[in-house]
Amino acid sequence: MSGKVVIKFGGGLITDKENMCTPNLDVIDSLVDVLSKVEKQIILVHGAGSFGHMKAKKARLAEGRLPDLNQDISVREVREDMLLLNKYLTDSIQRYDLDYSTYPPRDWAIGTGPDFKGNLPLSDGITVVFGDVVNDYEKEFTILSGDDLMYRYATEIDDVDCVIFAMGGVDGLLKVPPSEATENDLFKTWSPDMNFEGKHATEFDVTGGIGLKVTRASMIAEKGIEVWLVNGMYPERILELIEGKTAIGTKIVSGNC
Ligand code: IP8
């Protein structure tokens, strides 16, 4: 088995973002079906979607401990909800009889952003990690996004030859708002000196939405690693990319290219 794939299943892809703690089970199965066909070592990161962002936003967990706010119940609930979402994924992985280990970041990561502390766990089977409520030296706790995990895995482990952010509802980065976009409005390649029209979803997303994804993807591309943003509702596109072909989606290239 040569080469490693680092892939994120975005929260907006694997959950129904409008309804609290609702998984998209058919989508999860279709994505795991793709993983079952991959002959490379896989690092799977998943986002939180409606299992994390709504409660985390209400209790302002990304800001850490705040006076006059009882956040303990929310810290506990979001952690439990994330384990539940993780279980929907790993149940599917088990149904496909794939080897895997899950490493909840609360157990090994401290802090947030690309420089969070902690040694990245790695398994011989599929390594599964996810955006989580983690401890923080200054703020007591905070939210670590799966996008930061993507950056660290993609750039710190050896032999990564493909990095994919699989999203829900969009084919990649668009030149116009998603509701107005035709297929001609998709950037086939994008570098940080170009603008894009991203629905940031601040009303929902506590970690930075598409903006954070694109920032971390650019940082990975800067190290010379191939990075793609694709629509995970078409899982065959993921397989095409892993097999070294091109697919409908946006390839992020470094600003230096
Ligand atoms: O969806 C956020 O992770 P992301 C994690 O990957 C929580 O940004 C708990 C909101």
PDB file of C-alpha atoms and ligand atoms in Angstrom:
ATOM      1  CA  MET A   1       0.000   0.000   0.000  1.00  0.00           C
ATOM      2  CA  SER A   2       1.731   3.214  -1.056  1.00  0.00           C
ATOM      3  CA  GLY A   3       0.688   6.761  -0.349  1.00  0.00           C
ATOM      4  CA  LYS A   4      -1.749   8.123   2.185  1.00  0.00           C
ATOM      5  CA  VAL A   5      -5.024   9.949   1.729  1.00  0.00           C
ATOM      6  CA  VAL A   6      -6.194  12.598   4.182  1.00  0.00           C
ATOM      7  CA  ILE A   7      -9.891  13.248   3.717  1.00  0.00           C
ATOM      8  CA  LYS A   8     -12.508  15.297   5.522  1.00  0.00           C
ATOM      9  CA  PHE A   9     -16.187  14.505   5.415  1.00  0.00           C
ATOM     10  CA  GLY A  10     -17.634  17.959   6.114  1.00  0.00           C
ATOM     11  CA  GLY A  11     -20.347  18.339   8.734  1.00  0.00           C
ATOM     12  CA  GLY A  12     -22.696  19.831   6.129  1.00  0.00           C
ATOM     13  CA  LEU A  13     -22.284  16.655   4.085  1.00  0.00           C
ATOM     14  CA  ILE A  14     -22.771  13.957   6.710  1.00  0.00           C
ATOM     15  CA  THR A  15     -25.444  15.728   8.796  1.00  0.00           C
ATOM     16  CA  ASP A  16     -28.633  17.646   8.155  1.00  0.00           C
ATOM     17  CA  LYS A  17     -27.467  21.122   9.155  1.00  0.00           C
ATOM     18  CA  GLU A  18     -31.020  22.408   9.720  1.00  0.00           C
ATOM     19  CA  ASN A  19     -32.034  19.729  12.223  1.00  0.00           C
ATOM     20  CA  MET A  20     -30.139  19.177  15.467  1.00  0.00           C
ATOM     21  CA  CYS A  21     -28.205  15.901  15.676  1.00  0.00           C
ATOM     22  CA  THR A  22     -29.557  14.408  12.459  1.00  0.00           C
ATOM     23  CA  PRO A  23     -27.124  12.273  10.453  1.00  0.00           C
ATOM     24  CA  ASN A  24     -27.339  11.788   6.678  1.00  0.00           C
ATOM     25  CA  LEU A  25     -27.051   8.026   6.939  1.00  0.00           C
ATOM     26  CA  ASP A  26     -27.299   7.254   3.217  1.00  0.00           C
ATOM     27  CA  VAL A  27     -24.582   9.797   2.475  1.00  0.00           C
ATOM     28  CA  ILE A  28     -22.348   8.330   5.187  1.00  0.00           C
ATOM     29  CA  ASP A  29     -22.760   4.844   3.701  1.00  0.00           C
ATOM     30  CA  SER A  30     -22.042   6.065   0.175  1.00  0.00           C
ATOM     31  CA  LEU A  31     -18.825   7.762   1.374  1.00  0.00           C
ATOM     32  CA  VAL A  32     -17.675   4.732   3.354  1.00  0.00           C
ATOM     33  CA  ASP A  33     -18.398   2.609   0.287  1.00  0.00           C
ATOM     34  CA  VAL A  34     -15.781   4.708  -1.531  1.00  0.00           C
ATOM     35  CA  LEU A  35     -13.294   4.242   1.309  1.00  0.00           C
ATOM     36  CA  SER A  36     -13.772   0.482   1.039  1.00  0.00           C
ATOM     37  CA  LYS A  37     -12.412   0.660  -2.541  1.00  0.00           C
ATOM     38  CA  VAL A  38      -9.280   2.640  -1.669  1.00  0.00           C
ATOM     39  CA  GLU A  39      -5.956   0.838  -1.557  1.00  0.00           C
ATOM     40  CA  LYS A  40      -4.095   3.522   0.370  1.00  0.00           C
ATOM     41  CA  GLN A  41      -3.835   4.267   4.047  1.00  0.00           C
ATOM     42  CA  ILE A  42      -6.662   6.617   5.003  1.00  0.00           C
ATOM     43  CA  ILE A  43      -6.846   9.376   7.589  1.00  0.00           C
ATOM     44  CA  LEU A  44     -10.493  10.319   7.935  1.00  0.00           C
ATOM     45  CA  VAL A  45     -11.425  13.596   9.615  1.00  0.00           C
ATOM     46  CA  HIS A  46     -15.060  14.476  10.080  1.00  0.00           C
ATOM     47  CA  GLY A  47     -16.790  17.728  10.872  1.00  0.00           C
ATOM     48  CA  ALA A  48     -19.578  18.377  13.359  1.00  0.00           C
ATOM     49  CA  GLY A  49     -22.534  19.779  11.386  1.00  0.00           C
ATOM     50  CA  SER A  50     -25.707  19.795  13.450  1.00  0.00           C
ATOM     51  CA  PHE A  51     -24.079  17.616  16.158  1.00  0.00           C
ATOM     52  CA  GLY A  52     -21.718  20.397  17.223  1.00  0.00           C
ATOM     53  CA  HIS A  53     -22.157  23.885  15.896  1.00  0.00           C
ATOM     54  CA  MET A  54     -25.632  24.768  17.175  1.00  0.00           C
ATOM     55  CA  LYS A  55     -25.021  23.997  20.856  1.00  0.00           C
ATOM     56  CA  ALA A  56     -21.404  25.214  20.720  1.00  0.00           C
ATOM     57  CA  LYS A  57     -22.542  28.543  19.333  1.00  0.00           C
ATOM     58  CA  LYS A  58     -25.334  28.988  21.888  1.00  0.00           C
ATOM     59  CA  ALA A  59     -22.960  28.338  24.812  1.00  0.00           C
ATOM     60  CA  ARG A  60     -20.057  30.263  23.150  1.00  0.00           C
ATOM     61  CA  LEU A  61     -17.729  27.309  23.654  1.00  0.00           C
ATOM     62  CA  ALA A  62     -15.148  28.513  21.105  1.00  0.00           C
ATOM     63  CA  GLU A  63     -14.462  31.488  23.409  1.00  0.00           C
ATOM     64  CA  GLY A  64     -13.599  29.198  26.307  1.00  0.00           C
ATOM     65  CA  ARG A  65     -14.732  29.667  29.913  1.00  0.00           C
ATOM     66  CA  LEU A  66     -16.858  32.802  30.295  1.00  0.00           C
ATOM     67  CA  PRO A  67     -18.024  34.255  33.617  1.00  0.00           C
ATOM     68  CA  ASP A  68     -21.761  34.212  34.355  1.00  0.00           C
ATOM     69  CA  LEU A  69     -22.483  31.480  31.840  1.00  0.00           C
ATOM     70  CA  ASN A  70     -23.025  27.874  32.821  1.00  0.00           C
ATOM     71  CA  GLN A  71     -21.199  26.134  29.975  1.00  0.00           C
ATOM     72  CA  ASP A  72     -20.414  22.808  31.654  1.00  0.00           C
ATOM     73  CA  ILE A  73     -23.586  21.068  30.485  1.00  0.00           C
ATOM     74  CA  SER A  74     -22.950  22.229  26.918  1.00  0.00           C
ATOM     75  CA  VAL A  75     -19.311  21.065  26.968  1.00  0.00           C
ATOM     76  CA  ARG A  76     -20.523  17.637  28.094  1.00  0.00           C
ATOM     77  CA  GLU A  77     -23.415  17.511  25.628  1.00  0.00           C
ATOM     78  CA  VAL A  78     -21.381  18.562  22.585  1.00  0.00           C
ATOM     79  CA  ARG A  79     -18.717  15.989  23.441  1.00  0.00           C
ATOM     80  CA  GLU A  80     -21.401  13.295  23.760  1.00  0.00           C
ATOM     81  CA  ASP A  81     -23.078  14.392  20.522  1.00  0.00           C
ATOM     82  CA  MET A  82     -19.752  14.241  18.670  1.00  0.00           C
ATOM     83  CA  LEU A  83     -19.185  10.687  19.915  1.00  0.00           C
ATOM     84  CA  LEU A  84     -22.640   9.820  18.642  1.00  0.00           C
ATOM     85  CA  LEU A  85     -21.933  11.249  15.187  1.00  0.00           C
ATOM     86  CA  ASN A  86     -18.612   9.431  15.187  1.00  0.00           C
ATOM     87  CA  LYS A  87     -20.460   6.206  15.986  1.00  0.00           C
ATOM     88  CA  TYR A  88     -22.729   6.626  12.947  1.00  0.00           C
ATOM     89  CA  LEU A  89     -19.567   6.737  10.860  1.00  0.00           C
ATOM     90  CA  THR A  90     -17.759   3.900  12.550  1.00  0.00           C
ATOM     91  CA  ASP A  91     -20.892   1.712  12.465  1.00  0.00           C
ATOM     92  CA  SER A  92     -20.875   2.176   8.712  1.00  0.00           C
ATOM     93  CA  ILE A  93     -17.123   1.439   8.559  1.00  0.00           C
ATOM     94  CA  GLN A  94     -17.773  -1.760  10.524  1.00  0.00           C
ATOM     95  CA  ARG A  95     -20.557  -2.809   8.175  1.00  0.00           C
ATOM     96  CA  TYR A  96     -17.968  -2.633   5.380  1.00  0.00           C
ATOM     97  CA  ASP A  97     -15.664  -4.736   7.532  1.00  0.00           C
ATOM     98  CA  LEU A  98     -12.844  -2.173   7.401  1.00  0.00           C
ATOM     99  CA  ASP A  99     -10.160  -1.890  10.054  1.00  0.00           C
ATOM    100  CA  TYR A 100     -10.163   1.456  11.905  1.00  0.00           C
ATOM    101  CA  SER A 101      -9.397   3.270  15.175  1.00  0.00           C
ATOM    102  CA  THR A 102     -11.066   6.441  16.439  1.00  0.00           C
ATOM    103  CA  TYR A 103      -9.099   8.972  18.455  1.00  0.00           C
ATOM    104  CA  PRO A 104     -11.352  11.702  19.973  1.00  0.00           C
ATOM    105  CA  PRO A 105      -9.195  14.892  20.036  1.00  0.00           C
ATOM    106  CA  ARG A 106     -10.384  15.759  23.588  1.00  0.00           C
ATOM    107  CA  ASP A 107      -8.117  12.876  24.692  1.00  0.00           C
ATOM    108  CA  TRP A 108      -4.922  14.008  22.945  1.00  0.00           C
ATOM    109  CA  ALA A 109      -5.168  17.583  21.596  1.00  0.00           C
ATOM    110  CA  ILE A 110      -4.944  20.890  23.456  1.00  0.00           C
ATOM    111  CA  GLY A 111      -5.849  24.279  22.026  1.00  0.00           C
ATOM    112  CA  THR A 112      -7.090  25.338  18.629  1.00  0.00           C
ATOM    113  CA  GLY A 113      -5.815  26.644  15.293  1.00  0.00           C
ATOM    114  CA  PRO A 114      -3.056  25.119  13.171  1.00  0.00           C
ATOM    115  CA  ASP A 115      -0.588  25.049  16.089  1.00  0.00           C
ATOM    116  CA  PHE A 116      -2.692  23.078  18.560  1.00  0.00           C
ATOM    117  CA  LYS A 117      -0.635  20.859  20.881  1.00  0.00           C
ATOM    118  CA  GLY A 118      -0.643  17.072  20.792  1.00  0.00           C
ATOM    119  CA  ASN A 119       0.920  14.179  18.880  1.00  0.00           C
ATOM    120  CA  LEU A 120      -1.204  13.016  15.980  1.00  0.00           C
ATOM    121  CA  PRO A 121      -2.409   9.460  16.550  1.00  0.00           C
ATOM    122  CA  LEU A 122      -2.140   7.099  13.608  1.00  0.00           C
ATOM    123  CA  SER A 123      -3.507   3.601  13.131  1.00  0.00           C
ATOM    124  CA  ASP A 124      -2.643   0.854  10.628  1.00  0.00           C
ATOM    125  CA  GLY A 125      -6.288   0.822   9.575  1.00  0.00           C
ATOM    126  CA  ILE A 126      -8.377   3.936   8.947  1.00  0.00           C
ATOM    127  CA  THR A 127      -7.442   6.665  11.439  1.00  0.00           C
ATOM    128  CA  VAL A 128     -10.639   8.493  12.430  1.00  0.00           C
ATOM    129  CA  VAL A 129     -10.601  11.906  14.162  1.00  0.00           C
ATOM    130  CA  PHE A 130     -13.094  14.763  14.308  1.00  0.00           C
ATOM    131  CA  GLY A 131     -13.719  18.397  15.242  1.00  0.00           C
ATOM    132  CA  ASP A 132     -14.194  18.452  19.011  1.00  0.00           C
ATOM    133  CA  VAL A 133     -14.371  20.394  22.279  1.00  0.00           C
ATOM    134  CA  VAL A 134     -10.784  20.199  23.539  1.00  0.00           C
ATOM    135  CA  ASN A 135      -8.975  21.535  26.584  1.00  0.00           C
ATOM    136  CA  ASP A 136      -7.080  24.811  26.305  1.00  0.00           C
ATOM    137  CA  TYR A 137      -4.224  26.108  28.493  1.00  0.00           C
ATOM    138  CA  GLU A 138      -5.614  29.649  28.658  1.00  0.00           C
ATOM    139  CA  LYS A 139      -9.331  29.406  27.956  1.00  0.00           C
ATOM    140  CA  GLU A 140      -9.908  26.074  29.782  1.00  0.00           C
ATOM    141  CA  PHE A 141     -11.692  24.633  26.739  1.00  0.00           C
ATOM    142  CA  THR A 142     -12.233  25.556  23.099  1.00  0.00           C
ATOM    143  CA  ILE A 143     -13.364  24.161  19.772  1.00  0.00           C
ATOM    144  CA  LEU A 144     -10.829  22.447  17.538  1.00  0.00           C
ATOM    145  CA  SER A 145     -12.016  22.284  13.932  1.00  0.00           C
ATOM    146  CA  GLY A 146     -11.541  19.284  11.688  1.00  0.00           C
ATOM    147  CA  ASP A 147      -9.951  21.756   9.226  1.00  0.00           C
ATOM    148  CA  ASP A 148      -7.038  22.273  11.628  1.00  0.00           C
ATOM    149  CA  LEU A 149      -6.722  18.498  11.999  1.00  0.00           C
ATOM    150  CA  MET A 150      -6.621  18.248   8.197  1.00  0.00           C
ATOM    151  CA  TYR A 151      -3.752  20.717   8.018  1.00  0.00           C
ATOM    152  CA  ARG A 152      -1.697  18.939  10.659  1.00  0.00           C
ATOM    153  CA  TYR A 153      -2.243  15.423   9.301  1.00  0.00           C
ATOM    154  CA  ALA A 154      -1.670  16.486   5.696  1.00  0.00           C
ATOM    155  CA  THR A 155       1.596  18.257   6.467  1.00  0.00           C
ATOM    156  CA  GLU A 156       3.076  16.197   9.328  1.00  0.00           C
ATOM    157  CA  ILE A 157       2.760  12.577   8.342  1.00  0.00           C
ATOM    158  CA  ASP A 158       4.879  10.996   5.609  1.00  0.00           C
ATOM    159  CA  ASP A 159       3.832  10.035   2.158  1.00  0.00           C
ATOM    160  CA  VAL A 160       0.541  11.957   1.818  1.00  0.00           C
ATOM    161  CA  ASP A 161      -0.319  12.132  -1.859  1.00  0.00           C
ATOM    162  CA  CYS A 162      -3.918  13.313  -1.795  1.00  0.00           C
ATOM    163  CA  VAL A 163      -5.888  15.669   0.452  1.00  0.00           C
ATOM    164  CA  ILE A 164      -9.609  16.031  -0.078  1.00  0.00           C
ATOM    165  CA  PHE A 165     -12.200  18.235   1.603  1.00  0.00           C
ATOM    166  CA  ALA A 166     -15.549  16.636   0.731  1.00  0.00           C
ATOM    167  CA  MET A 167     -18.366  19.148   1.176  1.00  0.00           C
ATOM    168  CA  GLY A 168     -22.135  19.062   0.959  1.00  0.00           C
ATOM    169  CA  GLY A 169     -24.144  20.941  -1.644  1.00  0.00           C
ATOM    170  CA  VAL A 170     -21.370  22.653  -3.650  1.00  0.00           C
ATOM    171  CA  ASP A 171     -19.041  21.313  -6.331  1.00  0.00           C
ATOM    172  CA  GLY A 172     -16.067  23.309  -5.047  1.00  0.00           C
ATOM    173  CA  LEU A 173     -15.251  27.006  -4.837  1.00  0.00           C
ATOM    174  CA  LEU A 174     -17.622  29.210  -6.767  1.00  0.00           C
ATOM    175  CA  LYS A 175     -17.287  32.583  -8.463  1.00  0.00           C
ATOM    176  CA  VAL A 176     -20.857  33.599  -7.533  1.00  0.00           C
ATOM    177  CA  PRO A 177     -23.191  32.703  -4.623  1.00  0.00           C
ATOM    178  CA  PRO A 178     -24.088  28.976  -4.694  1.00  0.00           C
ATOM    179  CA  SER A 179     -27.790  29.693  -5.390  1.00  0.00           C
ATOM    180  CA  GLU A 180     -26.868  31.529  -8.638  1.00  0.00           C
ATOM    181  CA  ALA A 181     -24.056  29.245  -9.784  1.00  0.00           C
ATOM    182  CA  THR A 182     -23.986  27.298 -13.036  1.00  0.00           C
ATOM    183  CA  GLU A 183     -21.280  24.788 -13.857  1.00  0.00           C
ATOM    184  CA  ASN A 184     -19.261  27.592 -15.499  1.00  0.00           C
ATOM    185  CA  ASP A 185     -18.956  29.356 -12.138  1.00  0.00           C
ATOM    186  CA  LEU A 186     -16.825  26.644 -10.567  1.00  0.00           C
ATOM    187  CA  PHE A 187     -13.122  27.414 -10.127  1.00  0.00           C
ATOM    188  CA  LYS A 188     -11.283  24.390 -11.528  1.00  0.00           C
ATOM    189  CA  THR A 189      -8.138  25.668  -9.838  1.00  0.00           C
ATOM    190  CA  TRP A 190      -7.890  28.338  -7.188  1.00  0.00           C
ATOM    191  CA  SER A 191      -5.002  30.110  -5.514  1.00  0.00           C
ATOM    192  CA  PRO A 192      -5.049  32.582  -2.631  1.00  0.00           C
ATOM    193  CA  ASP A 193      -4.676  35.594  -4.943  1.00  0.00           C
ATOM    194  CA  MET A 194      -8.188  34.919  -6.361  1.00  0.00           C
ATOM    195  CA  ASN A 195     -11.517  35.854  -4.736  1.00  0.00           C
ATOM    196  CA  PHE A 196     -14.349  33.424  -4.239  1.00  0.00           C
ATOM    197  CA  GLU A 197     -17.953  33.678  -3.199  1.00  0.00           C
ATOM    198  CA  GLY A 198     -18.307  31.500  -0.135  1.00  0.00           C
ATOM    199  CA  LYS A 199     -21.353  31.257   2.054  1.00  0.00           C
ATOM    200  CA  HIS A 200     -19.583  31.621   5.373  1.00  0.00           C
ATOM    201  CA  ALA A 201     -22.656  30.586   7.395  1.00  0.00           C
ATOM    202  CA  THR A 202     -21.633  32.535  10.486  1.00  0.00           C
ATOM    203  CA  GLU A 203     -25.134  32.126  11.842  1.00  0.00           C
ATOM    204  CA  PHE A 204     -24.423  28.402  12.104  1.00  0.00           C
ATOM    205  CA  ASP A 205     -20.734  27.657  12.030  1.00  0.00           C
ATOM    206  CA  VAL A 206     -18.551  28.327  15.081  1.00  0.00           C
ATOM    207  CA  THR A 207     -15.271  27.445  13.413  1.00  0.00           C
ATOM    208  CA  GLY A 208     -15.157  29.585  10.277  1.00  0.00           C
ATOM    209  CA  GLY A 209     -17.070  27.734   7.547  1.00  0.00           C
ATOM    210  CA  ILE A 210     -15.674  27.701   4.029  1.00  0.00           C
ATOM    211  CA  GLY A 211     -13.202  30.496   4.863  1.00  0.00           C
ATOM    212  CA  LEU A 212     -11.273  28.320   7.321  1.00  0.00           C
ATOM    213  CA  LYS A 213     -11.381  25.346   4.947  1.00  0.00           C
ATOM    214  CA  VAL A 214      -9.888  27.396   2.124  1.00  0.00           C
ATOM    215  CA  THR A 215      -7.226  28.922   4.385  1.00  0.00           C
ATOM    216  CA  ARG A 216      -6.087  25.521   5.647  1.00  0.00           C
ATOM    217  CA  ALA A 217      -6.291  24.018   2.139  1.00  0.00           C
ATOM    218  CA  SER A 218      -4.019  26.812   0.852  1.00  0.00           C
ATOM    219  CA  MET A 219      -1.544  26.211   3.673  1.00  0.00           C
ATOM    220  CA  ILE A 220      -1.414  22.522   2.710  1.00  0.00           C
ATOM    221  CA  ALA A 221      -0.973  23.357  -0.998  1.00  0.00           C
ATOM    222  CA  GLU A 222       1.914  25.667  -0.105  1.00  0.00           C
ATOM    223  CA  LYS A 223       3.829  22.589   1.037  1.00  0.00           C
ATOM    224  CA  GLY A 224       3.460  21.093  -2.433  1.00  0.00           C
ATOM    225  CA  ILE A 225       0.688  18.621  -1.533  1.00  0.00           C
ATOM    226  CA  GLU A 226      -2.296  18.121  -3.846  1.00  0.00           C
ATOM    227  CA  VAL A 227      -5.514  19.484  -2.261  1.00  0.00           C
ATOM    228  CA  TRP A 228      -9.060  19.313  -3.619  1.00  0.00           C
ATOM    229  CA  LEU A 229     -12.451  20.657  -2.587  1.00  0.00           C
ATOM    230  CA  VAL A 230     -15.195  18.419  -3.979  1.00  0.00           C
ATOM    231  CA  ASN A 231     -18.891  17.737  -3.680  1.00  0.00           C
ATOM    232  CA  GLY A 232     -19.169  14.631  -1.498  1.00  0.00           C
ATOM    233  CA  MET A 233     -22.707  13.996  -2.731  1.00  0.00           C
ATOM    234  CA  TYR A 234     -20.927  12.530  -5.779  1.00  0.00           C
ATOM    235  CA  PRO A 235     -18.629  10.026  -4.056  1.00  0.00           C
ATOM    236  CA  GLU A 236     -17.265   8.774  -7.391  1.00  0.00           C
ATOM    237  CA  ARG A 237     -15.427  12.106  -7.690  1.00  0.00           C
ATOM    238  CA  ILE A 238     -13.554  11.287  -4.475  1.00  0.00           C
ATOM    239  CA  LEU A 239     -12.517   7.916  -5.855  1.00  0.00           C
ATOM    240  CA  GLU A 240     -11.354   9.467  -9.130  1.00  0.00           C
ATOM    241  CA  LEU A 241      -9.096  11.879  -7.236  1.00  0.00           C
ATOM    242  CA  ILE A 242      -7.668   9.177  -4.997  1.00  0.00           C
ATOM    243  CA  GLU A 243      -6.891   7.128  -8.093  1.00  0.00           C
ATOM    244  CA  GLY A 244      -4.845  10.067  -9.397  1.00  0.00           C
ATOM    245  CA  LYS A 245      -7.354  11.224 -12.024  1.00  0.00           C
ATOM    246  CA  THR A 246      -9.004  14.635 -12.119  1.00  0.00           C
ATOM    247  CA  ALA A 247     -12.641  15.179 -11.174  1.00  0.00           C
ATOM    248  CA  ILE A 248     -15.232  17.940 -11.021  1.00  0.00           C
ATOM    249  CA  GLY A 249     -14.104  20.087  -8.108  1.00  0.00           C
ATOM    250  CA  THR A 250     -11.593  22.788  -7.231  1.00  0.00           C
ATOM    251  CA  LYS A 251      -7.897  22.062  -7.011  1.00  0.00           C
ATOM    252  CA  ILE A 252      -6.245  24.459  -4.576  1.00  0.00           C
ATOM    253  CA  VAL A 253      -2.824  25.567  -5.708  1.00  0.00           C
ATOM    254  CA  SER A 254      -0.238  27.534  -3.835  1.00  0.00           C
ATOM    255  CA  GLY A 255      -0.055  31.289  -4.398  1.00  0.00           C
ATOM    256  CA  ASN A 256       3.560  30.751  -5.462  1.00  0.00           C
ATOM    257  CA  CYS A 257       2.621  28.643  -8.522  1.00  0.00           C
TER     258      CYS A 257
HETATM  259  O1  IP8 B   1     -17.101  21.113  11.813  1.00  0.00           O
HETATM  260  C1  IP8 B   1     -16.279  21.672  14.752  1.00  0.00           C
HETATM  261  O2  IP8 B   1     -15.554  20.971  13.790  1.00  0.00           O
HETATM  262  P1  IP8 B   1     -15.702  21.361  12.232  1.00  0.00           P
HETATM  263  C2  IP8 B   1     -16.375  20.900  16.069  1.00  0.00           C
HETATM  264  O3  IP8 B   1     -14.724  20.454  11.539  1.00  0.00           O
HETATM  265  C3  IP8 B   1     -17.481  21.297  16.956  1.00  0.00           C
HETATM  266  O4  IP8 B   1     -15.284  22.794  12.092  1.00  0.00           O
HETATM  267  C4  IP8 B   1     -17.624  20.508  18.186  1.00  0.00           C
HETATM  268  C5  IP8 B   1     -18.318  22.274  16.746  1.00  0.00           C
END
